[in-house]
CSV table of C-alpha atoms in Angstrom, one decimal:
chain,number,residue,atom,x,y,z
A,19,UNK,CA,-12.6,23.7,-4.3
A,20,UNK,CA,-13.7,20.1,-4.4
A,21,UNK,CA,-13.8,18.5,-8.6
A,22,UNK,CA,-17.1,16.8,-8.8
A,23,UNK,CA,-16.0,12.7,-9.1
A,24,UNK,CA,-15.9,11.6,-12.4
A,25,UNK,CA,-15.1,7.7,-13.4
A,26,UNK,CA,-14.2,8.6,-16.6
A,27,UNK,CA,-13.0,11.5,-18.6
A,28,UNK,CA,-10.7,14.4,-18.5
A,29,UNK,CA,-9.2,15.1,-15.0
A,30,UNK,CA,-7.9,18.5,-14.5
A,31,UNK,CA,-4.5,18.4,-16.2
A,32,UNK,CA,-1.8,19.2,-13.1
A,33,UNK,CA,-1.1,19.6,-9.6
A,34,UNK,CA,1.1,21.6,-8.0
A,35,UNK,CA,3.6,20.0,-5.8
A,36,UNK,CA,1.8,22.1,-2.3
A,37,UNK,CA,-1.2,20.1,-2.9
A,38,UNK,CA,0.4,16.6,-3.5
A,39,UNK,CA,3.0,17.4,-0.5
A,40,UNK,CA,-0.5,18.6,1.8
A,41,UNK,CA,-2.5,15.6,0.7
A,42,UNK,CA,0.0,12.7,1.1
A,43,UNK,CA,1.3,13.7,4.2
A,44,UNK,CA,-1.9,13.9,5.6
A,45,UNK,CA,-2.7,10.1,4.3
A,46,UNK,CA,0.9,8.9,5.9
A,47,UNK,CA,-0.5,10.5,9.4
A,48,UNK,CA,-4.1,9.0,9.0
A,49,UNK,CA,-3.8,6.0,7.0
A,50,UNK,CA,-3.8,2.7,9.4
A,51,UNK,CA,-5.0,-0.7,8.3
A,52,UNK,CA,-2.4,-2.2,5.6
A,53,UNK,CA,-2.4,-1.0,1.7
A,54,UNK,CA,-6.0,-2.1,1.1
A,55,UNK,CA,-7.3,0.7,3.3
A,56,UNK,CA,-4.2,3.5,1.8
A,57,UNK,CA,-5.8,2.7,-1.6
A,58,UNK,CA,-9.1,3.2,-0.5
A,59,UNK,CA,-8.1,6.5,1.1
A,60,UNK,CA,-6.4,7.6,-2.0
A,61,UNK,CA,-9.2,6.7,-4.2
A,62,UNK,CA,-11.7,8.8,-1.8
A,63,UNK,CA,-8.7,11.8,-1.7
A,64,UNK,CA,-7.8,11.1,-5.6
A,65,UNK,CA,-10.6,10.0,-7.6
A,66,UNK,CA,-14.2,11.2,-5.7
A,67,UNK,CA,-13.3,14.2,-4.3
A,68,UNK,CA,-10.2,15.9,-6.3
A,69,UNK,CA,-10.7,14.4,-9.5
A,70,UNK,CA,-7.3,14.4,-10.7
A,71,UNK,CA,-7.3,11.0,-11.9
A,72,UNK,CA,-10.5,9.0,-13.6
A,73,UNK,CA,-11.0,5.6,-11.8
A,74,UNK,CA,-10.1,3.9,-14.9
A,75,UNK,CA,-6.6,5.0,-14.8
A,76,UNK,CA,-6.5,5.2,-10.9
A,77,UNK,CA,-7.5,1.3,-11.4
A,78,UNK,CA,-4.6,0.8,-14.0
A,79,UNK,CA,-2.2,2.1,-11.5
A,80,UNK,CA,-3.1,-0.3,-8.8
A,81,UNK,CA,-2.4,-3.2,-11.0
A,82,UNK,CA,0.8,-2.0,-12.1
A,83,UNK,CA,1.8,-2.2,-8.3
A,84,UNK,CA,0.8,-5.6,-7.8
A,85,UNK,CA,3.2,-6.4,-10.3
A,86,UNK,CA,6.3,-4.9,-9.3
A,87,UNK,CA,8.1,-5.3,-5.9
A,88,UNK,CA,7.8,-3.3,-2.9
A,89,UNK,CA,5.3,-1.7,-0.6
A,90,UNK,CA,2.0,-1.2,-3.4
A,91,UNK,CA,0.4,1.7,-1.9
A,92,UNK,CA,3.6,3.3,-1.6
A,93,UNK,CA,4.2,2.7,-5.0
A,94,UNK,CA,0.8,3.8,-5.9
A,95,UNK,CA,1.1,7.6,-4.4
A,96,UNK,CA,4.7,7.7,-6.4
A,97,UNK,CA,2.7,6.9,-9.2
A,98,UNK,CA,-0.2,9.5,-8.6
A,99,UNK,CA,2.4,12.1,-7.7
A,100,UNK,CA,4.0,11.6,-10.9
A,101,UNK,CA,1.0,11.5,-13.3
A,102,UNK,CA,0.4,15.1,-11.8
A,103,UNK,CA,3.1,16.6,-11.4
A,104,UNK,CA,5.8,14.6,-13.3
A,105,UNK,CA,9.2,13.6,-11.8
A,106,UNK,CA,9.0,16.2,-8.8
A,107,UNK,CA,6.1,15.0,-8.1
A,108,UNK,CA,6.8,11.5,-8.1
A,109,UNK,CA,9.1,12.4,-5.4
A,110,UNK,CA,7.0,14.7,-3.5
A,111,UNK,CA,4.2,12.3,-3.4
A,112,UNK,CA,5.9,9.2,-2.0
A,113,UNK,CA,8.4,11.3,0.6
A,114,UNK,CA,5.7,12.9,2.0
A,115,UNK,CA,3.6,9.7,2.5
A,116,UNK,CA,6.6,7.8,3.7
A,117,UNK,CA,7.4,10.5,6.2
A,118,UNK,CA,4.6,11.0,8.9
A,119,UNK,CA,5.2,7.3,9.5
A,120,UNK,CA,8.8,7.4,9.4
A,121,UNK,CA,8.8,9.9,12.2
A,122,UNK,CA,5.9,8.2,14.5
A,123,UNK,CA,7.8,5.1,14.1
A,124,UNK,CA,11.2,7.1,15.0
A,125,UNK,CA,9.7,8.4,18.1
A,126,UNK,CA,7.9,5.1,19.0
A,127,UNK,CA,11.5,3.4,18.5
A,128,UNK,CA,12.9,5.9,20.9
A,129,UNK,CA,10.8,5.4,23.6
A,130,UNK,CA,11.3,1.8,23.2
A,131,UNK,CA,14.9,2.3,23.2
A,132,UNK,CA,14.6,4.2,26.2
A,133,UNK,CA,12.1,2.1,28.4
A,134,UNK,CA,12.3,-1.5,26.7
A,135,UNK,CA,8.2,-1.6,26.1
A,136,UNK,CA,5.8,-0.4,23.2
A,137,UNK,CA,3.6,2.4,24.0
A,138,UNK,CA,-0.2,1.4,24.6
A,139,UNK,CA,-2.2,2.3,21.1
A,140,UNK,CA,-5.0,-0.5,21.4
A,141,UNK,CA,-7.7,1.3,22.5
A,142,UNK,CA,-7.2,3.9,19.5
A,143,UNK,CA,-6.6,1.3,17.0
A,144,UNK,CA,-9.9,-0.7,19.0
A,145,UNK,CA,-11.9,2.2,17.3
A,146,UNK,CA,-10.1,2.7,14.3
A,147,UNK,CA,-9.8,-0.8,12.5
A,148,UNK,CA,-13.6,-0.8,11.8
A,149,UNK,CA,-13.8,2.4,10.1
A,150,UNK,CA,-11.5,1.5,8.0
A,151,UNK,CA,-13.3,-1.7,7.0
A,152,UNK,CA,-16.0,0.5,5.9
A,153,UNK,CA,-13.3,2.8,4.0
A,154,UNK,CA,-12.4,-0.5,2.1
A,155,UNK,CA,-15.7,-2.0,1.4
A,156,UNK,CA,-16.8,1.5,0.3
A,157,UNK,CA,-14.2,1.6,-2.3
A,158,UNK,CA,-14.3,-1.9,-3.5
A,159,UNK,CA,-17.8,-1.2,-4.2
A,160,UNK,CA,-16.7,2.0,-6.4
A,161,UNK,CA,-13.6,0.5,-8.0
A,162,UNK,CA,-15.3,-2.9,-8.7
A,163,UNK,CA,-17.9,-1.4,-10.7
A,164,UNK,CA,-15.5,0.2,-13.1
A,165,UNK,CA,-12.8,-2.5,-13.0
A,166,UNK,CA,-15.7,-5.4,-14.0
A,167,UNK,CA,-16.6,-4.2,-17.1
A,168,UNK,CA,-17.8,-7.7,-18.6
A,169,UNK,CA,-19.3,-11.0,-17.4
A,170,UNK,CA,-16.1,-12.7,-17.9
A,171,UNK,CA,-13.9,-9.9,-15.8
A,172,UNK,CA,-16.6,-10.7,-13.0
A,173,UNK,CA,-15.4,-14.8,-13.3
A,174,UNK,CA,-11.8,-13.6,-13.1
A,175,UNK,CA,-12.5,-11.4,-10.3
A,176,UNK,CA,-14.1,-14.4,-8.7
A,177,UNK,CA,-11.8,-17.1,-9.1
A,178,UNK,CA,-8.9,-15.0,-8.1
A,179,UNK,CA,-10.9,-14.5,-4.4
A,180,UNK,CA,-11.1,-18.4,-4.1
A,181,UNK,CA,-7.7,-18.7,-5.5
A,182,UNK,CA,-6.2,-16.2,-2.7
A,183,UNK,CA,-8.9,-17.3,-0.3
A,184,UNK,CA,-6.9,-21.3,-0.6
A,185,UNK,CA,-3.6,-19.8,-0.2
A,186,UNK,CA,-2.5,-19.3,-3.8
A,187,UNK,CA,0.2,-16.7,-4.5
A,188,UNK,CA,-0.9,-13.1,-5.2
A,189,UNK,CA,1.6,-13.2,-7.7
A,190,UNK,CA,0.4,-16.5,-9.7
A,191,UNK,CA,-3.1,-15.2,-9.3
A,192,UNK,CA,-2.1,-12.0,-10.6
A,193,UNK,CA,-0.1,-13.1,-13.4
A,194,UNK,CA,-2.7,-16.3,-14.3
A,195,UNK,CA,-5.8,-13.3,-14.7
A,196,UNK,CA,-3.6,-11.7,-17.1
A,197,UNK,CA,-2.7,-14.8,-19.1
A,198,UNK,CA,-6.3,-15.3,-19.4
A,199,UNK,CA,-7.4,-12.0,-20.4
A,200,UNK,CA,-4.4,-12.3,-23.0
A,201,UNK,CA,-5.4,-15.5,-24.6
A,202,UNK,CA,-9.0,-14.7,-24.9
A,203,UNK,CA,-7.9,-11.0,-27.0
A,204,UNK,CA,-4.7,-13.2,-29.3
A,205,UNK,CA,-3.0,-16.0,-29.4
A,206,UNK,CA,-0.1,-14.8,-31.6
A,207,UNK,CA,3.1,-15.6,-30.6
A,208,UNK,CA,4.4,-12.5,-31.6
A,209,UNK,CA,1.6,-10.4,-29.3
A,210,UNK,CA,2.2,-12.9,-26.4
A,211,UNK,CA,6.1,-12.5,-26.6
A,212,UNK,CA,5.8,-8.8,-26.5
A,213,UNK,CA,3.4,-9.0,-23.5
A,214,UNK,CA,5.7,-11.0,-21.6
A,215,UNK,CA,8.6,-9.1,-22.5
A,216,UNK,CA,7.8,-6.0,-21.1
A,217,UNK,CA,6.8,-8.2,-17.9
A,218,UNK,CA,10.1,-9.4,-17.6
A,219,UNK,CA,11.3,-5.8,-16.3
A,220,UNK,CA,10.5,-6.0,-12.8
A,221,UNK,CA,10.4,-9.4,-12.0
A,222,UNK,CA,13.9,-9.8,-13.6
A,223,UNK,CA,15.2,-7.9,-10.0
A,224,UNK,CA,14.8,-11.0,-8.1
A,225,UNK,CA,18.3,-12.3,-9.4
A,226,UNK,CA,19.2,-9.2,-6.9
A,227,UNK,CA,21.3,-10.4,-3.7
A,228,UNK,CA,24.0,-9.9,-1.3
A,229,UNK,CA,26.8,-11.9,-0.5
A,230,UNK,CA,28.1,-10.1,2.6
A,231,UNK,CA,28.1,-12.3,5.7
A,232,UNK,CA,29.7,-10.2,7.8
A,233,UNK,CA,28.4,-9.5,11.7
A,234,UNK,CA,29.8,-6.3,11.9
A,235,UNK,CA,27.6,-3.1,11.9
A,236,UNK,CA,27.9,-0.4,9.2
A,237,UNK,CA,25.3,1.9,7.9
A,238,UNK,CA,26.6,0.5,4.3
A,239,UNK,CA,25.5,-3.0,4.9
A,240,UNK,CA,22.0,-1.9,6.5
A,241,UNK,CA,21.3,0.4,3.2
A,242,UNK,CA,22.2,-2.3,0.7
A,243,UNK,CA,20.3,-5.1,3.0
A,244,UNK,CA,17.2,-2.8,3.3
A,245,UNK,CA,17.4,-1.8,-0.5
A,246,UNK,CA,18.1,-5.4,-1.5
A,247,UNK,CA,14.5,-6.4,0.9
A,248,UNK,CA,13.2,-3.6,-0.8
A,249,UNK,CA,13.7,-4.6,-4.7
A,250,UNK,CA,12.6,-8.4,-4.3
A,251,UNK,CA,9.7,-8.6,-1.6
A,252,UNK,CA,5.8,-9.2,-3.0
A,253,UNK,CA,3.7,-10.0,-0.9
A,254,UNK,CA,2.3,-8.9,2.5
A,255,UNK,CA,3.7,-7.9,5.8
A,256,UNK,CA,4.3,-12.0,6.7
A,257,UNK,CA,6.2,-12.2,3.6
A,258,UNK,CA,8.5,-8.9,5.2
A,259,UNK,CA,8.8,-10.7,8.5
A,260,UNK,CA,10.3,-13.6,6.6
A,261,UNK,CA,12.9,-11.5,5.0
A,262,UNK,CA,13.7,-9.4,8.1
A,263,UNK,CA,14.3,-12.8,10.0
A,264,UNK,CA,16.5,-14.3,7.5
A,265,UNK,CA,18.6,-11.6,6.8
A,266,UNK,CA,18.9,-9.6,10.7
A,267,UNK,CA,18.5,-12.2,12.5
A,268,UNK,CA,19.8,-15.2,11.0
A,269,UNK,CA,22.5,-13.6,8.3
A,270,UNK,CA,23.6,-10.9,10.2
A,271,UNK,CA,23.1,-11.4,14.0
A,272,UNK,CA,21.9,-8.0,14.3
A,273,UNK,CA,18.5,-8.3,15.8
A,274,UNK,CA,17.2,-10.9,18.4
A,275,UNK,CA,14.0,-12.5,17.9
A,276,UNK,CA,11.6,-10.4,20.1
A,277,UNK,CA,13.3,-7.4,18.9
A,278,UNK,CA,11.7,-8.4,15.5
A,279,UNK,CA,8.8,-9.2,16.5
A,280,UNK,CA,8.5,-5.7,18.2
A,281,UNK,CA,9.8,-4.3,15.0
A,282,UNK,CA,6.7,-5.8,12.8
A,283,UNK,CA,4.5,-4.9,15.6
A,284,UNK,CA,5.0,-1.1,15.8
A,285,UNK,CA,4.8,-1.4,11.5
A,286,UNK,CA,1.2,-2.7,12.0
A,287,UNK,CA,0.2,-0.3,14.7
A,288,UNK,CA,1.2,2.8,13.0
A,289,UNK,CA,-0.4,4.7,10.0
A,290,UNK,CA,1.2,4.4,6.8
A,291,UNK,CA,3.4,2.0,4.9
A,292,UNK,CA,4.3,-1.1,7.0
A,293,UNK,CA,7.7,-0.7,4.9
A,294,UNK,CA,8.7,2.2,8.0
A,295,UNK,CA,9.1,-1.2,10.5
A,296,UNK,CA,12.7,-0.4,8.5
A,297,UNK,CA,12.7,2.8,10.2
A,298,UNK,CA,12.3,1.1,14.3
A,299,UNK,CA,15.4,-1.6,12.8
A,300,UNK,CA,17.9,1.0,11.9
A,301,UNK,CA,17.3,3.4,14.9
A,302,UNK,CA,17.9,0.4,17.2
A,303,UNK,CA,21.0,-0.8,15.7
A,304,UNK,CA,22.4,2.5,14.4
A,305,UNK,CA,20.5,5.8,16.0
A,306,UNK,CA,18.8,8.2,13.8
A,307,UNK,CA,21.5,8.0,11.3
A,308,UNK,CA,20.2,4.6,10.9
A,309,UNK,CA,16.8,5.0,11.6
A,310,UNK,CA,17.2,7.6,8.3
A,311,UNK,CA,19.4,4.9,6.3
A,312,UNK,CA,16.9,1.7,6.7
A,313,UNK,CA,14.1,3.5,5.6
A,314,UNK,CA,15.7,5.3,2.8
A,315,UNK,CA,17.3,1.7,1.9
A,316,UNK,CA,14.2,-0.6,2.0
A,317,UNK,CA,11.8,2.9,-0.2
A,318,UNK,CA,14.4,3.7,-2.6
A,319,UNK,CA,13.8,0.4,-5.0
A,320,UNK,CA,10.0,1.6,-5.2
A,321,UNK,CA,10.9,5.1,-6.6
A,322,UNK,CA,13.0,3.2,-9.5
A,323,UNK,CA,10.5,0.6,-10.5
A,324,UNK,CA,7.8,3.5,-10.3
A,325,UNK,CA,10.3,5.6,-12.3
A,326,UNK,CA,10.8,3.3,-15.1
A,327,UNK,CA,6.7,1.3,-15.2
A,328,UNK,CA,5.1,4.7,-14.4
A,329,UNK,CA,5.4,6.2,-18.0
A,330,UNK,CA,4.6,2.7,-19.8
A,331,UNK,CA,1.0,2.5,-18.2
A,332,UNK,CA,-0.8,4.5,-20.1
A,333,UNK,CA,0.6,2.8,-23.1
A,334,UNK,CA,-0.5,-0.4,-22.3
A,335,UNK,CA,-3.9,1.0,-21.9
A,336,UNK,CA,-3.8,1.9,-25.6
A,337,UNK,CA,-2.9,-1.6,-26.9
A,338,UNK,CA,-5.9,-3.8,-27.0
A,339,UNK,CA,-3.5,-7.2,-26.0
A,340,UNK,CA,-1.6,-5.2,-23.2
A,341,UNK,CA,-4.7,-3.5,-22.3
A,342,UNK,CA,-6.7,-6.9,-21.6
A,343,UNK,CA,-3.6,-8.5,-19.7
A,344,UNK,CA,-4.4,-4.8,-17.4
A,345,UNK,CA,-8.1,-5.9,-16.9
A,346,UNK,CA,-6.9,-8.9,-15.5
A,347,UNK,CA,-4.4,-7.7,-13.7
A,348,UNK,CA,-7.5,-5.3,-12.2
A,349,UNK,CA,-9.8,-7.8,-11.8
A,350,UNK,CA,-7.2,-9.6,-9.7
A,351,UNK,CA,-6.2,-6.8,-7.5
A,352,UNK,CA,-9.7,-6.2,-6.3
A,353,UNK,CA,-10.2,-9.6,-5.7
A,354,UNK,CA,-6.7,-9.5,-3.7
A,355,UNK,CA,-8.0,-6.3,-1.6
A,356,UNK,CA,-11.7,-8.5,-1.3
A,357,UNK,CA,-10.1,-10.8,0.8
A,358,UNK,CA,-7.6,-9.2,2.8
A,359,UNK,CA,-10.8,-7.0,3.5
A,360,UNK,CA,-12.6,-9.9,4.7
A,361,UNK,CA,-9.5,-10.8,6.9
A,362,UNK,CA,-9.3,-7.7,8.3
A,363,UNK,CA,-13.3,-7.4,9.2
A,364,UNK,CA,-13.1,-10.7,11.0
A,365,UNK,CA,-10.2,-9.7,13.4
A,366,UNK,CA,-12.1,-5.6,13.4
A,367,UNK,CA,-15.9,-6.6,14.1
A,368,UNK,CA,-15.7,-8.1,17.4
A,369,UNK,CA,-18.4,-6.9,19.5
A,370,UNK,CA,-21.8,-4.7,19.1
A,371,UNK,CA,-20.1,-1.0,18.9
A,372,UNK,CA,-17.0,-2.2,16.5
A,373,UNK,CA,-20.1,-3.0,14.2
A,374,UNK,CA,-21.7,-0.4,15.2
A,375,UNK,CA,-18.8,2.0,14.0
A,376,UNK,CA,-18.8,-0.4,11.0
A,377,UNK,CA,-22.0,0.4,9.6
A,378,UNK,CA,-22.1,4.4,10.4
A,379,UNK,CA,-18.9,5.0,8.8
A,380,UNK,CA,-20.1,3.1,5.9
A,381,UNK,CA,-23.6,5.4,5.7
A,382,UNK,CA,-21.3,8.6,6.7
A,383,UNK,CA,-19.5,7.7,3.4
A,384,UNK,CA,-22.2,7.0,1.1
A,385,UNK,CA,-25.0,9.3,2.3
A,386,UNK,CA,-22.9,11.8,3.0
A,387,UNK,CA,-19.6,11.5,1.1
A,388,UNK,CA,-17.6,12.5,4.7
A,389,UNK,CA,-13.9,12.8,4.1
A,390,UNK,CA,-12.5,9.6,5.2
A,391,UNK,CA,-10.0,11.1,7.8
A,392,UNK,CA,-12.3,12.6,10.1
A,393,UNK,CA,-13.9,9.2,9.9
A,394,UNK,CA,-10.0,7.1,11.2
A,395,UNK,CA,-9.6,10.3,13.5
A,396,UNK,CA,-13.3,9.9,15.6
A,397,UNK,CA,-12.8,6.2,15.4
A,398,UNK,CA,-9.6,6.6,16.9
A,399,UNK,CA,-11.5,8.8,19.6
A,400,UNK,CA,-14.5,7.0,20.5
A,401,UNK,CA,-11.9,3.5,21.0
A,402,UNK,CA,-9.9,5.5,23.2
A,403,UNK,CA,-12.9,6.6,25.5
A,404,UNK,CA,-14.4,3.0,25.1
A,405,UNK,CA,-11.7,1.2,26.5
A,406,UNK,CA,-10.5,4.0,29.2
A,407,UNK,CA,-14.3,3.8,30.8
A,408,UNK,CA,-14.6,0.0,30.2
A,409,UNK,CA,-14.4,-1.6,33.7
């Protein structure tokens, strides 16, 4: 039975680990379009229609992502799983979002293995990308009107779109909306020290590295590599080719250049993280058992930051100075997901029935409150028929 979405108030208390393992693995099959477009899925799944989290704290958890390393929406269903179900379901919630999208990109890597070309997915993701632009805008517009509480939140929401929009760092955008919100609330050194302090946690991690330069193959030095990409990366899936490049193709030898470029192409195409491109890397250098390895290398740094951030969240929410850096931070994040929204839509909308699609996947989910999958799944149709009967 479907909870009646509440923004605010007391979600139903827990949830067994069936339901997390059902839901997530149905958002890792169905969930295209980068982590904008997972977190709008999870706030439709989590928030709207299950109520097991209010949007407040749904919103609180999204900010903490964008502050530690690693995939965020990822992070962000380790973080739901374990605010309902505790550490189980920490773990149920992420492997069972990781995995659909491990396994396509298993089978995808196989087939390239085997006949040296991608498989042809364009006309499914032709359909697809503009339903989930509508996904998106649809939960900006919810999330936005709980994360931008005041006047001044608004601003902060608005200079961090301009400042992201000119190429600033998510990071430094992230981390300047906080400093704001914080200085507005105290300016006591000692409130400002503790702040910072328990920010220091996960960025501290970028000290992290290897040494080994070694050419040779083992299944130790792709686990360490992948877990060492893993605990530093922020950012988005450029930032992931960057590191893939410097370390398996430039470090290690491993990987040519198209190889890599195949590699971050199959990570976009698929549904799910883009984190599982570690999954087509370690099945072409090392099988399955690689294939396996990489992925479980490059994921396991998100369950420990999770692990150790996921209990202090609600606690920051209680302190008034650590609870205004977190409006910030939320203000931020939206206006992160604004842009890479409006990115998105440019490359999406590119003739009449794209914005056709657009626009009644928009009103299916506001008139009608339609369950976002079977929105991706008859997008995915109706591309596939458009481009098969297009001359």
């Amino acid at each position: 039975m479907t909870i009646p979405h509440t923004t605010r108030g007391k979600a139903r208390e827990r949830t067994s680990l069936a339901e997390l393992a059902v839901l997530f693995a149905k958002l890792g099959t169905i969930a295209f379009g980068g982590p904008a477009a997972h977190i709008a899925m999870m706030d439709d799944e989590v928030v709207r229609r299950r109520g097991w989290l209010t949007r407040e704290r749904f919103l609180d958890y999204v900010g903490a992502t964008n502050l530690i390393p690693g995939p965020n929406s990822t992070e962000l269903a380790i973080h739901i799983g374990h605010a309902r179900a505790g550490w189980p379901g920490l773990i149920v919630a992420g492997a069972c979002f990781i995995f659909p999208a491990m396994l396509i990109v298993g089978v995808i890597a196989a087939l390239y293995v085997e006949y040296g070309t991608l498989p042809e997915v364009a006309g499914i993701l032709y359909g697809v990308k503009p339903v989930v632009i509508a996904i998106v805008a649809q939960a900006l517009w919810a999330l936005g009107r709980t994360a931008i509480k005041t006047p001044l939140l608004a601003v902060v929401a608005g200079a961090g779109v301009v400042a992201v929009a000119r190429g600033v760092p998510e990071l430094i955008v992230l981390a300047a909306a906080a400093v704001v919100m914080i200085v507005l609330h105290t300016t006591t050194r000692r409130s400002l020290a503790a702040v910072i302090g328990g920010a220091a946690v996960p960025t501290s991690v970028k000290a992290f590295g290897l040494a080994s330069t070694s050419a040779t193959f083992s299944l130790t030095t792709l686990f360490l590599t992948f877990a060492k990409i893993g605990a530093v990366l922020f950012g988005s899936g450029y930032v992931l080719l960057a590191f893939l490049r410097s370390e398996f193709v430039e470090r290690l030898g491993w990987l040519t250049e198209q190889q890599l470029l195949d590699a971050i192409a199959v990570g976009q195409i698929t549904p799910g993280p883009l984190f599982t491109t570690a999954t087509f890397v370690g099945y072409l250098l090392g099988g399955t058992p690689g294939a396996v390895i990489a992925t479980a290398g490059i994921f396991f740094p998100a369950f420990v930051f999770v692990a150790i951030s996921g209990p202090i969240v609600p606690k920051l929410r209680r302190s008034p100075v650590a609870g205004a850096a977190l409006d910030g931070v939320n203000a931020a994040s939206l206006a992160l997901m604004a842009v890479v929204s409006w990115q998105l839509g440019r490359a999406a909308l590119v003739d009449p029935l794209t914005a056709l699609l657009a626009l009644a996947s928009g009103a299916a989910l506001l008139r009608y409150r339609i369950n976002s999958a079977w929105l991706v799944v008859a997008g995915g149709i109706v591309g596939w028929i458009a481009t098969t009967i297009r001359p």
